[in-house]
Short mmCIF file of C-alpha atoms and ligand atoms in Angstrom, two decimals:
data_model
loop_
_atom_site.label_atom_id
_atom_site.label_comp_id
_atom_site.label_asym_id
_atom_site.label_seq_id
_atom_site.Cartn_x
_atom_site.Cartn_y
_atom_site.Cartn_z
CA MET A 22 4.11 47.56 -34.09
CA ASP A 23 6.17 49.18 -31.38
CA HIS A 24 6.01 50.79 -27.99
CA PHE A 25 6.82 54.40 -28.97
CA THR A 26 3.52 56.25 -28.76
CA TYR A 27 2.19 59.74 -28.14
CA GLU A 28 0.18 60.04 -24.96
CA ALA A 29 -1.13 63.29 -23.50
CA GLY A 30 0.72 65.21 -26.19
CA GLU A 31 4.19 63.76 -25.69
CA LEU A 32 6.18 60.79 -26.90
CA ARG A 33 6.60 57.90 -24.50
CA CYS A 34 8.91 54.94 -24.84
CA GLU A 35 6.95 52.15 -23.16
CA GLY A 36 6.10 53.83 -19.84
CA VAL A 37 8.83 56.48 -19.91
CA PRO A 38 8.54 60.01 -21.36
CA ALA A 39 11.17 60.55 -24.06
CA GLU A 40 11.97 63.93 -22.46
CA ALA A 41 12.95 62.19 -19.23
CA ILE A 42 15.42 59.99 -21.09
CA ALA A 43 16.95 62.96 -22.91
CA ALA A 44 17.17 64.89 -19.64
CA ALA A 45 19.03 62.03 -17.97
CA ALA A 46 21.18 60.72 -20.82
CA GLY A 47 21.62 63.82 -22.99
CA THR A 48 21.39 63.87 -26.77
CA PRO A 49 21.86 62.39 -29.27
CA THR A 50 20.79 59.09 -27.75
CA TYR A 51 19.49 55.86 -29.20
CA VAL A 52 16.58 54.48 -27.18
CA TYR A 53 15.53 50.84 -27.44
CA SER A 54 12.33 49.24 -26.20
CA ARG A 55 12.76 45.85 -24.67
CA ALA A 56 9.09 44.92 -25.10
CA THR A 57 9.28 45.80 -28.79
CA LEU A 58 12.40 43.69 -29.33
CA GLU A 59 10.79 40.73 -27.62
CA GLY A 60 7.50 41.26 -29.41
CA HIS A 61 9.11 41.27 -32.84
CA LEU A 62 11.08 38.10 -32.12
CA ALA A 63 7.94 36.40 -30.80
CA ARG A 64 5.93 37.41 -33.85
CA ILE A 65 8.50 35.99 -36.28
CA ALA A 66 8.71 32.79 -34.22
CA ALA A 67 4.92 32.43 -34.17
CA ALA A 68 4.55 33.11 -37.89
CA PHE A 69 7.18 30.53 -38.83
CA ALA A 70 6.28 28.05 -36.07
CA PRO A 71 5.12 25.35 -38.53
CA VAL A 72 8.73 25.00 -39.73
CA ASP A 73 10.34 25.59 -36.31
CA PRO A 74 13.23 27.74 -37.56
CA LEU A 75 16.35 28.75 -35.70
CA ILE A 76 15.98 32.54 -35.66
CA CYS A 77 19.44 34.04 -35.78
CA TYR A 78 19.21 37.76 -35.04
CA SER A 79 21.48 39.69 -37.37
CA VAL A 80 23.92 41.36 -34.99
CA LYS A 81 25.04 43.89 -37.61
CA SER A 82 21.69 45.63 -37.36
CA CYS A 83 22.24 46.56 -33.70
CA GLY A 84 24.98 44.85 -31.73
CA ASN A 85 24.50 46.48 -28.35
CA LEU A 86 25.03 43.80 -25.70
CA ALA A 87 21.77 44.63 -23.91
CA VAL A 88 19.86 44.15 -27.17
CA CYS A 89 21.66 40.88 -27.95
CA ARG A 90 21.22 39.64 -24.37
CA THR A 91 17.49 40.37 -24.49
CA LEU A 92 17.10 38.33 -27.66
CA ALA A 93 19.47 35.51 -26.68
CA ALA A 94 17.57 35.10 -23.43
CA ARG A 95 14.41 34.57 -25.50
CA GLY A 96 16.03 31.76 -27.47
CA ALA A 97 17.39 33.64 -30.48
CA GLY A 98 20.56 32.58 -32.19
CA MET A 99 22.83 35.16 -33.81
CA ASP A 100 23.95 35.86 -37.36
CA VAL A 101 27.45 37.37 -37.30
CA VAL A 102 29.81 38.66 -39.98
CA SER A 103 33.05 39.36 -38.15
CA GLY A 104 35.16 38.27 -35.23
CA GLY A 105 33.85 41.34 -33.42
CA GLU A 106 30.22 40.34 -33.88
CA LEU A 107 31.05 36.76 -32.87
CA PHE A 108 32.62 38.14 -29.71
CA ARG A 109 29.50 40.20 -29.00
CA ALA A 110 27.16 37.24 -29.60
CA LEU A 111 29.11 35.02 -27.21
CA ARG A 112 29.46 37.80 -24.63
CA ALA A 113 25.68 38.27 -24.80
CA GLY A 114 25.24 34.65 -23.78
CA CYS A 115 24.27 33.15 -27.12
CA PRO A 116 25.17 29.45 -27.18
CA PRO A 117 27.77 28.90 -29.94
CA GLU A 118 25.72 26.22 -31.67
CA ARG A 119 23.07 28.89 -32.33
CA ILE A 120 25.54 31.16 -34.14
CA VAL A 121 25.87 31.37 -37.92
CA TYR A 122 28.72 33.27 -39.52
CA ALA A 123 28.56 34.80 -43.03
CA GLY A 124 30.80 37.29 -44.81
CA VAL A 125 32.90 37.33 -47.97
CA GLY A 126 36.21 38.21 -46.36
CA LYS A 127 36.68 36.12 -43.23
CA ARG A 128 40.30 36.37 -42.09
CA ASP A 129 42.29 33.36 -40.86
CA ASP A 130 42.14 34.56 -37.25
CA GLU A 131 38.38 35.03 -37.50
CA ILE A 132 37.91 31.54 -38.95
CA ALA A 133 40.05 30.10 -36.15
CA GLN A 134 38.03 32.06 -33.58
CA ALA A 135 34.78 30.63 -35.01
CA LEU A 136 36.16 27.07 -35.07
CA GLU A 137 37.50 27.32 -31.52
CA ALA A 138 34.13 28.63 -30.34
CA GLY A 139 32.34 25.73 -32.01
CA ILE A 140 29.72 27.80 -33.82
CA GLY A 141 26.74 26.17 -35.53
CA LEU A 142 27.26 27.09 -39.16
CA LEU A 143 29.89 28.81 -41.27
CA ASN A 144 28.37 30.29 -44.39
CA VAL A 145 30.92 30.00 -47.17
CA GLU A 146 30.97 32.51 -49.99
CA SER A 147 33.69 31.28 -52.41
CA GLU A 148 35.89 28.34 -53.38
CA PRO A 149 39.10 29.86 -51.98
CA GLU A 150 37.31 30.61 -48.71
CA PHE A 151 36.13 27.01 -48.40
CA GLU A 152 39.66 25.73 -49.01
CA ASN A 153 40.96 28.09 -46.35
CA ILE A 154 38.34 27.03 -43.79
CA ALA A 155 39.07 23.33 -44.49
CA ARG A 156 42.82 23.94 -44.15
CA ILE A 157 42.45 25.81 -40.83
CA ALA A 158 39.99 23.22 -39.45
CA ARG A 159 42.41 20.43 -40.33
CA ALA A 160 45.33 22.25 -38.71
CA LEU A 161 43.32 22.85 -35.53
CA GLY A 162 41.93 19.31 -35.50
CA ARG A 163 38.39 20.69 -35.59
CA THR A 164 35.32 19.94 -37.63
CA CYS A 165 32.70 22.49 -38.54
CA ARG A 166 29.41 22.62 -40.38
CA CYS A 167 29.31 24.82 -43.45
CA ALA A 168 26.57 26.13 -45.73
CA LEU A 169 27.27 27.27 -49.25
CA ARG A 170 25.90 30.74 -49.88
CA VAL A 171 24.34 30.57 -53.31
CA ASN A 172 23.50 33.55 -55.38
CA PRO A 173 20.05 32.77 -56.82
CA ASP A 174 20.06 35.64 -59.33
CA VAL A 175 16.84 37.12 -57.97
CA ASP A 176 16.21 40.86 -57.86
CA PRO A 177 14.90 41.91 -54.43
CA ARG A 178 13.92 45.33 -55.85
CA THR A 179 15.60 47.35 -53.14
CA HIS A 180 18.43 49.91 -53.01
CA ARG A 181 21.38 48.90 -55.18
CA PHE A 182 23.74 49.18 -52.18
CA THR A 183 21.80 46.49 -50.33
CA THR A 184 20.97 44.19 -53.24
CA THR A 185 22.92 40.99 -52.76
CA GLY A 186 21.17 38.15 -54.58
CA THR A 187 21.60 39.24 -58.19
CA LYS A 188 24.31 37.96 -60.50
CA GLU A 189 27.62 39.74 -60.22
CA THR A 190 27.52 40.85 -56.65
CA LYS A 191 30.47 39.97 -54.46
CA PHE A 192 28.30 37.64 -52.36
CA GLY A 193 27.95 33.88 -52.61
CA VAL A 194 28.54 31.54 -55.53
CA ASP A 195 26.42 31.51 -58.70
CA ILE A 196 23.75 28.89 -58.24
CA GLU A 197 24.96 27.09 -61.40
CA ARG A 198 28.37 26.59 -59.76
CA ALA A 199 26.85 24.92 -56.69
CA HIS A 200 26.95 21.41 -58.19
CA ALA A 201 30.63 21.68 -59.01
CA PHE A 202 31.22 23.14 -55.54
CA PHE A 203 29.62 20.15 -53.82
CA ARG A 204 31.41 17.68 -56.11
CA THR A 205 34.77 19.27 -55.29
CA TYR A 206 34.31 19.97 -51.58
CA GLY A 207 31.21 18.06 -50.47
CA ARG A 208 33.16 15.17 -48.93
CA ASP A 209 35.61 17.18 -46.81
CA ALA A 210 35.96 15.53 -43.41
CA HIS A 211 36.75 18.73 -41.47
CA ALA A 212 34.65 21.38 -43.18
CA ARG A 213 31.38 19.51 -43.61
CA LEU A 214 29.18 20.99 -46.32
CA VAL A 215 25.72 20.43 -44.89
CA GLY A 216 23.68 23.44 -45.98
CA LEU A 217 22.67 26.14 -48.39
CA HIS A 218 22.50 29.83 -47.53
CA LEU A 219 20.55 32.62 -49.21
CA HIS A 220 20.41 36.33 -48.52
CA ILE A 221 18.99 38.29 -51.40
CA GLY A 222 19.08 41.82 -49.99
CA SER A 223 17.34 44.11 -47.57
CA PRO A 224 14.86 45.52 -46.98
CA VAL A 225 12.75 43.35 -49.30
CA TYR A 226 9.23 44.85 -49.41
CA ASP A 227 7.74 42.03 -51.44
CA THR A 228 7.43 38.32 -50.71
CA ALA A 229 7.88 37.24 -54.36
CA PRO A 230 11.71 37.41 -54.39
CA TYR A 231 11.78 35.04 -51.39
CA VAL A 232 9.45 32.61 -53.12
CA GLU A 233 11.64 32.63 -56.20
CA SER A 234 14.95 32.22 -54.40
CA VAL A 235 13.72 29.60 -51.92
CA GLY A 236 12.21 27.68 -54.86
CA LYS A 237 15.59 27.69 -56.59
CA ALA A 238 17.37 26.55 -53.43
CA LEU A 239 14.93 23.67 -52.89
CA ALA A 240 15.33 22.53 -56.51
CA LEU A 241 19.09 22.64 -56.01
CA ARG A 242 18.71 20.60 -52.82
CA ASP A 243 16.78 17.91 -54.73
CA ALA A 244 19.36 17.83 -57.49
CA LEU A 245 22.18 17.55 -54.97
CA ALA A 246 20.36 14.72 -53.19
CA ARG A 247 20.29 12.80 -56.49
CA GLU A 248 24.08 13.11 -56.53
CA GLY A 249 24.33 11.82 -52.98
CA PHE A 250 24.81 15.13 -51.17
CA ALA A 251 22.46 15.68 -48.23
CA VAL A 252 21.50 19.31 -47.60
CA GLU A 253 20.35 19.32 -43.96
CA VAL A 254 20.05 23.08 -43.44
CA LEU A 255 18.54 25.89 -45.49
CA ASP A 256 19.40 29.35 -44.21
CA VAL A 257 16.94 31.75 -45.83
CA GLY A 258 18.86 34.87 -44.68
CA GLY A 259 17.30 38.13 -43.58
CA GLY A 260 15.88 41.22 -45.24
CA PHE A 261 12.30 41.31 -43.95
CA ALA A 262 11.24 44.94 -43.98
CA ALA A 263 10.51 47.18 -40.99
CA ASP A 264 7.71 49.73 -40.64
CA TYR A 265 9.56 52.83 -41.75
CA GLU A 266 6.14 54.10 -42.84
CA THR A 267 3.00 52.91 -41.11
CA GLY A 268 1.38 50.03 -42.93
CA ARG A 269 3.69 49.92 -45.94
CA SER A 270 5.63 46.73 -45.16
CA PRO A 271 4.58 43.10 -45.10
CA SER A 272 4.30 41.63 -41.61
CA ALA A 273 6.14 38.54 -40.37
CA ALA A 274 2.89 36.64 -41.02
CA ASP A 275 2.85 37.85 -44.65
CA TYR A 276 6.40 36.61 -45.27
CA ALA A 277 5.60 33.33 -43.53
CA ARG A 278 2.42 32.81 -45.56
CA ALA A 279 4.54 32.99 -48.73
CA ILE A 280 7.56 30.98 -47.57
CA VAL A 281 6.28 28.35 -45.12
CA PRO A 282 4.17 26.30 -47.58
CA LEU A 283 7.19 26.03 -49.88
CA ILE A 284 9.53 24.65 -47.25
CA GLU A 285 7.12 22.68 -45.08
CA PRO A 286 7.40 19.40 -47.06
CA ALA A 287 11.20 19.53 -46.94
CA VAL A 288 11.09 20.33 -43.21
CA ARG A 289 8.92 17.27 -42.64
CA SER A 290 11.62 15.20 -44.32
CA GLY A 291 14.30 16.59 -41.99
CA LEU A 292 15.41 19.96 -43.41
CA ARG A 293 16.34 22.50 -40.70
CA ILE A 294 15.48 26.16 -41.41
CA VAL A 295 17.51 29.18 -40.30
CA LEU A 296 16.30 32.79 -40.56
CA GLU A 297 18.53 35.84 -40.13
CA PRO A 298 16.25 38.81 -39.42
CA GLY A 299 17.91 42.01 -38.26
CA ARG A 300 15.93 45.14 -39.03
CA SER A 301 12.51 43.46 -38.66
CA ILE A 302 13.46 42.91 -35.01
CA ALA A 303 15.56 45.98 -34.18
CA ALA A 304 14.47 48.85 -36.46
CA ASN A 305 11.11 49.69 -34.91
CA ALA A 306 12.47 48.83 -31.48
CA GLY A 307 14.66 51.94 -31.50
CA ILE A 308 14.41 55.70 -31.90
CA LEU A 309 17.07 58.36 -32.01
CA LEU A 310 16.55 61.41 -29.80
CA THR A 311 18.19 64.59 -31.03
CA ARG A 312 18.01 68.17 -29.80
CA VAL A 313 17.47 71.10 -32.15
CA GLN A 314 20.47 73.41 -31.87
CA TYR A 315 19.44 76.14 -34.29
CA VAL A 316 16.74 76.89 -36.80
CA LYS A 317 18.13 78.79 -39.76
CA ARG A 318 16.63 80.16 -42.94
CA SER A 319 18.59 80.24 -46.21
CA GLY A 320 16.71 81.49 -49.25
CA ASP A 321 13.38 79.69 -49.26
CA LYS A 322 14.61 76.86 -47.12
CA THR A 323 14.33 76.22 -43.41
CA PHE A 324 17.15 74.21 -41.87
CA VAL A 325 16.60 72.48 -38.55
CA ILE A 326 20.13 71.91 -37.31
CA CYS A 327 20.30 69.04 -34.83
CA ASP A 328 22.96 67.42 -32.69
CA ALA A 329 22.56 64.17 -34.69
CA GLY A 330 23.63 63.89 -38.29
CA MET A 331 25.10 61.46 -40.80
CA ASN A 332 27.69 60.52 -38.18
CA THR A 333 24.86 59.37 -35.91
CA LEU A 334 22.40 57.92 -38.45
CA LEU A 335 23.92 57.35 -41.88
CA ARG A 336 20.91 55.81 -43.63
CA PRO A 337 19.25 58.98 -45.00
CA SER A 338 22.39 60.33 -46.63
CA HIS A 339 23.77 56.93 -47.69
CA TYR A 340 20.60 55.28 -49.06
CA ASP A 341 18.17 58.19 -49.28
CA ALA A 342 16.32 56.24 -46.61
CA PHE A 343 13.12 57.63 -45.13
CA HIS A 344 12.91 57.92 -41.34
CA PHE A 345 9.84 59.54 -39.83
CA ILE A 346 10.95 62.50 -37.68
CA TRP A 347 8.66 64.33 -35.29
CA PRO A 348 8.91 66.56 -32.22
CA VAL A 349 8.65 64.73 -28.90
CA ARG A 350 6.18 67.43 -27.80
CA PRO A 351 4.53 68.45 -31.05
CA GLY A 352 2.00 70.88 -29.64
CA ALA A 353 -1.77 70.95 -29.92
CA GLY A 354 -3.19 69.40 -33.07
CA HIS A 355 0.10 67.94 -34.16
CA VAL A 356 0.16 64.48 -32.62
CA PRO A 357 0.88 62.27 -35.64
CA PRO A 358 -1.83 59.72 -36.47
CA ALA A 359 0.65 57.63 -38.48
CA ARG A 360 4.26 57.74 -39.64
CA THR A 361 4.02 58.89 -43.23
CA ARG A 362 5.89 61.11 -45.68
CA GLU A 363 3.01 63.57 -46.00
CA PRO A 364 0.96 63.64 -42.78
CA ALA A 365 -2.54 64.93 -43.51
CA MET A 366 -2.61 67.76 -41.00
CA ALA A 367 -2.72 71.56 -41.06
CA GLY A 368 0.12 73.85 -40.05
CA LEU A 369 3.09 71.78 -41.22
CA VAL A 370 6.04 73.42 -42.93
CA PRO A 371 8.74 71.88 -45.14
CA GLN A 372 12.06 71.72 -43.32
CA ASP A 373 15.47 70.19 -43.92
CA VAL A 374 16.52 68.30 -40.81
CA VAL A 375 20.32 68.36 -40.85
CA GLY A 376 23.25 67.57 -38.59
CA PRO A 377 26.36 69.44 -37.45
CA ILE A 378 28.76 67.70 -39.85
CA CYS A 379 30.71 69.69 -42.42
CA GLU A 380 29.14 68.10 -45.51
CA THR A 381 26.17 69.19 -47.57
CA GLY A 382 25.15 65.51 -47.63
CA ASP A 383 24.72 65.56 -43.85
CA PHE A 384 20.97 65.33 -43.46
CA LEU A 385 18.32 63.27 -41.72
CA ALA A 386 15.45 64.50 -43.92
CA LEU A 387 14.99 66.94 -46.80
CA ASP A 388 11.90 69.11 -47.40
CA ARG A 389 10.11 67.24 -44.65
CA ALA A 390 6.61 68.38 -43.66
CA MET A 391 6.80 68.86 -39.86
CA PRO A 392 5.35 71.17 -37.26
CA PRO A 393 7.51 74.29 -36.89
CA VAL A 394 10.27 73.69 -34.33
CA GLU A 395 12.54 75.87 -32.24
CA ARG A 396 15.96 75.79 -30.69
CA GLY A 397 15.92 73.37 -27.75
CA ASP A 398 13.10 71.18 -29.06
CA LEU A 399 13.60 67.46 -28.83
CA LEU A 400 13.01 65.42 -32.01
CA ALA A 401 12.52 61.68 -32.35
CA VAL A 402 13.84 59.89 -35.41
CA PHE A 403 11.77 56.72 -35.66
CA THR A 404 12.63 53.19 -36.84
CA ALA A 405 16.27 53.90 -36.06
CA GLY A 406 17.10 50.79 -34.01
CA ALA A 407 18.60 48.92 -36.95
CA TYR A 408 21.68 50.17 -38.79
CA GLY A 409 21.65 53.28 -36.66
CA MET A 410 24.21 52.99 -33.89
CA SER A 411 25.88 50.09 -35.70
CA MET A 412 26.79 52.40 -38.59
CA ALA A 413 27.57 55.48 -36.52
CA SER A 414 31.02 57.03 -36.81
CA ARG A 415 33.21 59.57 -35.06
CA TYR A 416 33.48 61.72 -38.18
CA ASN A 417 34.40 65.32 -37.34
CA SER A 418 35.63 63.93 -33.98
CA VAL A 419 32.15 63.86 -32.52
CA PRO A 420 32.00 61.24 -29.75
CA LEU A 421 29.58 58.35 -30.32
CA PRO A 422 26.10 58.76 -28.81
CA ALA A 423 24.69 57.02 -25.76
CA GLU A 424 22.30 54.05 -25.95
CA VAL A 425 19.44 53.50 -23.51
CA MET A 426 17.22 50.47 -22.92
CA VAL A 427 13.67 51.02 -21.72
CA ASP A 428 11.90 48.27 -19.84
CA GLY A 429 8.38 49.20 -18.73
CA ASP A 430 8.59 52.26 -16.49
CA ALA A 431 12.36 52.03 -16.09
CA PHE A 432 15.32 52.78 -18.31
CA ARG A 433 19.08 52.45 -18.10
CA VAL A 434 22.08 53.55 -20.10
CA VAL A 435 23.40 50.49 -21.94
CA ARG A 436 26.26 52.33 -23.60
CA ARG A 437 27.56 55.49 -22.07
CA ARG A 438 28.12 58.50 -24.26
CA GLU A 439 31.73 58.69 -25.36
CA SER A 440 33.88 61.38 -23.79
CA LEU A 441 36.48 63.56 -25.42
CA GLU A 442 39.13 61.39 -23.75
CA ASP A 443 37.57 58.33 -25.44
CA LEU A 444 38.20 60.01 -28.78
CA VAL A 445 41.96 59.94 -28.32
CA ALA A 446 42.24 56.88 -26.07
CA HIS A 447 43.93 54.74 -28.75
CA GLU A 448 46.42 57.40 -29.81
CA PRO A 449 49.64 57.43 -27.78
N1 LIG B 26 21.94 37.98 -43.28
C1 LIG B 26 22.92 38.44 -44.08
C2 LIG B 26 23.84 37.50 -44.70
C3 LIG B 26 23.04 39.82 -44.32
O1 LIG B 26 24.00 40.27 -45.10
C4 LIG B 26 22.12 40.71 -43.70
C5 LIG B 26 22.22 42.14 -43.92
C6 LIG B 26 21.12 40.18 -42.87
C7 LIG B 26 21.06 38.81 -42.69
C8 LIG B 26 20.11 41.03 -42.14
O2 LIG B 26 19.29 41.77 -42.96
P1 LIG B 26 18.05 42.55 -42.32
O3 LIG B 26 17.07 41.52 -41.84
O4 LIG B 26 18.57 43.38 -41.20
O5 LIG B 26 17.52 43.42 -43.41
N2 LIG B 26 22.99 49.02 -43.78
C9 LIG B 26 21.83 48.68 -44.57
C10 LIG B 26 21.50 47.24 -44.53
C11 LIG B 26 22.62 46.34 -44.95
C12 LIG B 26 22.25 44.91 -44.72
C13 LIG B 26 23.42 44.03 -44.88
N3 LIG B 26 23.14 42.66 -44.64
C14 LIG B 26 20.65 49.55 -44.12
O6 LIG B 26 20.83 50.41 -43.28
O7 LIG B 26 19.55 49.42 -44.67
#
């Protein structure tokens, strides 16, 4: 569900025509819908209300301050993975106690930054990392709450680049090692081991892997309790899918129906739940607007060459990810009824939607059935709010795009397009 819809033959973002945004802000531009962001957060909160979780928005999915501010103002916490994301979360007004910090390679300065800020939970991914956190906390005279990220050896059945909960990934500690971990470190006075953390991968299109991994974590919690270690927090991680294709993904209510009954008894006996959704909040809350520069035929192929490419949105070339792409003004008979790979409609032609970057792998879609387009047409790349701008690069020295936030009938630039001077600003 989102607020990007075709009305009277053209795409509108809430109450604003997409063309008006492109005319004012140029292209390529990421456009976010405030109502969609808030709606997604509210739906997750409502679905999981019986276990009253702390919902920590995963800043890596889209760290724009306006996005983070919108969510923090609605009570979200933040899941961060670097000193930079911690800085963003705090700058966006997120109270430190609502911040959780994961990541396999936290540097000493980042750990100190987190301790000084007084964040809610440090998710620890290895024995040497725990020892380092405890050492730095002692030196600073600070205490912090930590959760052990356990690797439950569950296959989330998603792309291998974003599978994290199987054995032999770099993330977390094998669940069998958790007992030894608590015995060795569970009594540290500065780094207090109070929780367990899971994150099995993303996007996870099925609820079963959550059921399996949460089940394992709860069994571990019981076993640890028998040894005298109290696990007060279970962080279930993120990975809930977004609607890349209409109707293909479980909803927040579907995930909750599978997970809530499992954890409810433990919550009644005092367990606190944390969720770390990123894409299920941000993905459908953003589109990427790109202008067709040229249409070119090579052999049997038609290439639609746009001003956005792998530098702007990496997901298609990096993960073979599907993003629905459609003209902002598709012409009569071509308003899409749904976002699907093969829209059932006459007059579509297969086209490769590519960018300006000097790589054959620079594409947004291959052999995509779309209405014929021309130079100057504006295209919308849907479900681009998560891992779009946050993974954009300046490859080929193309300045980073602008970001716009729409709120009802109004919109504003929330990150200005980079200039050529910006490109060299750090180079004396
Ligand atoms: N928590 C942890 C510990 C994570 O590592 C991640 C994502 C999340 C939460 C949020 O997952 P989400 O709810 O957004 O799926 N660049 C890839 C996704 C990489 C995700 C990395 N970790 C993509 O574009 O699909």
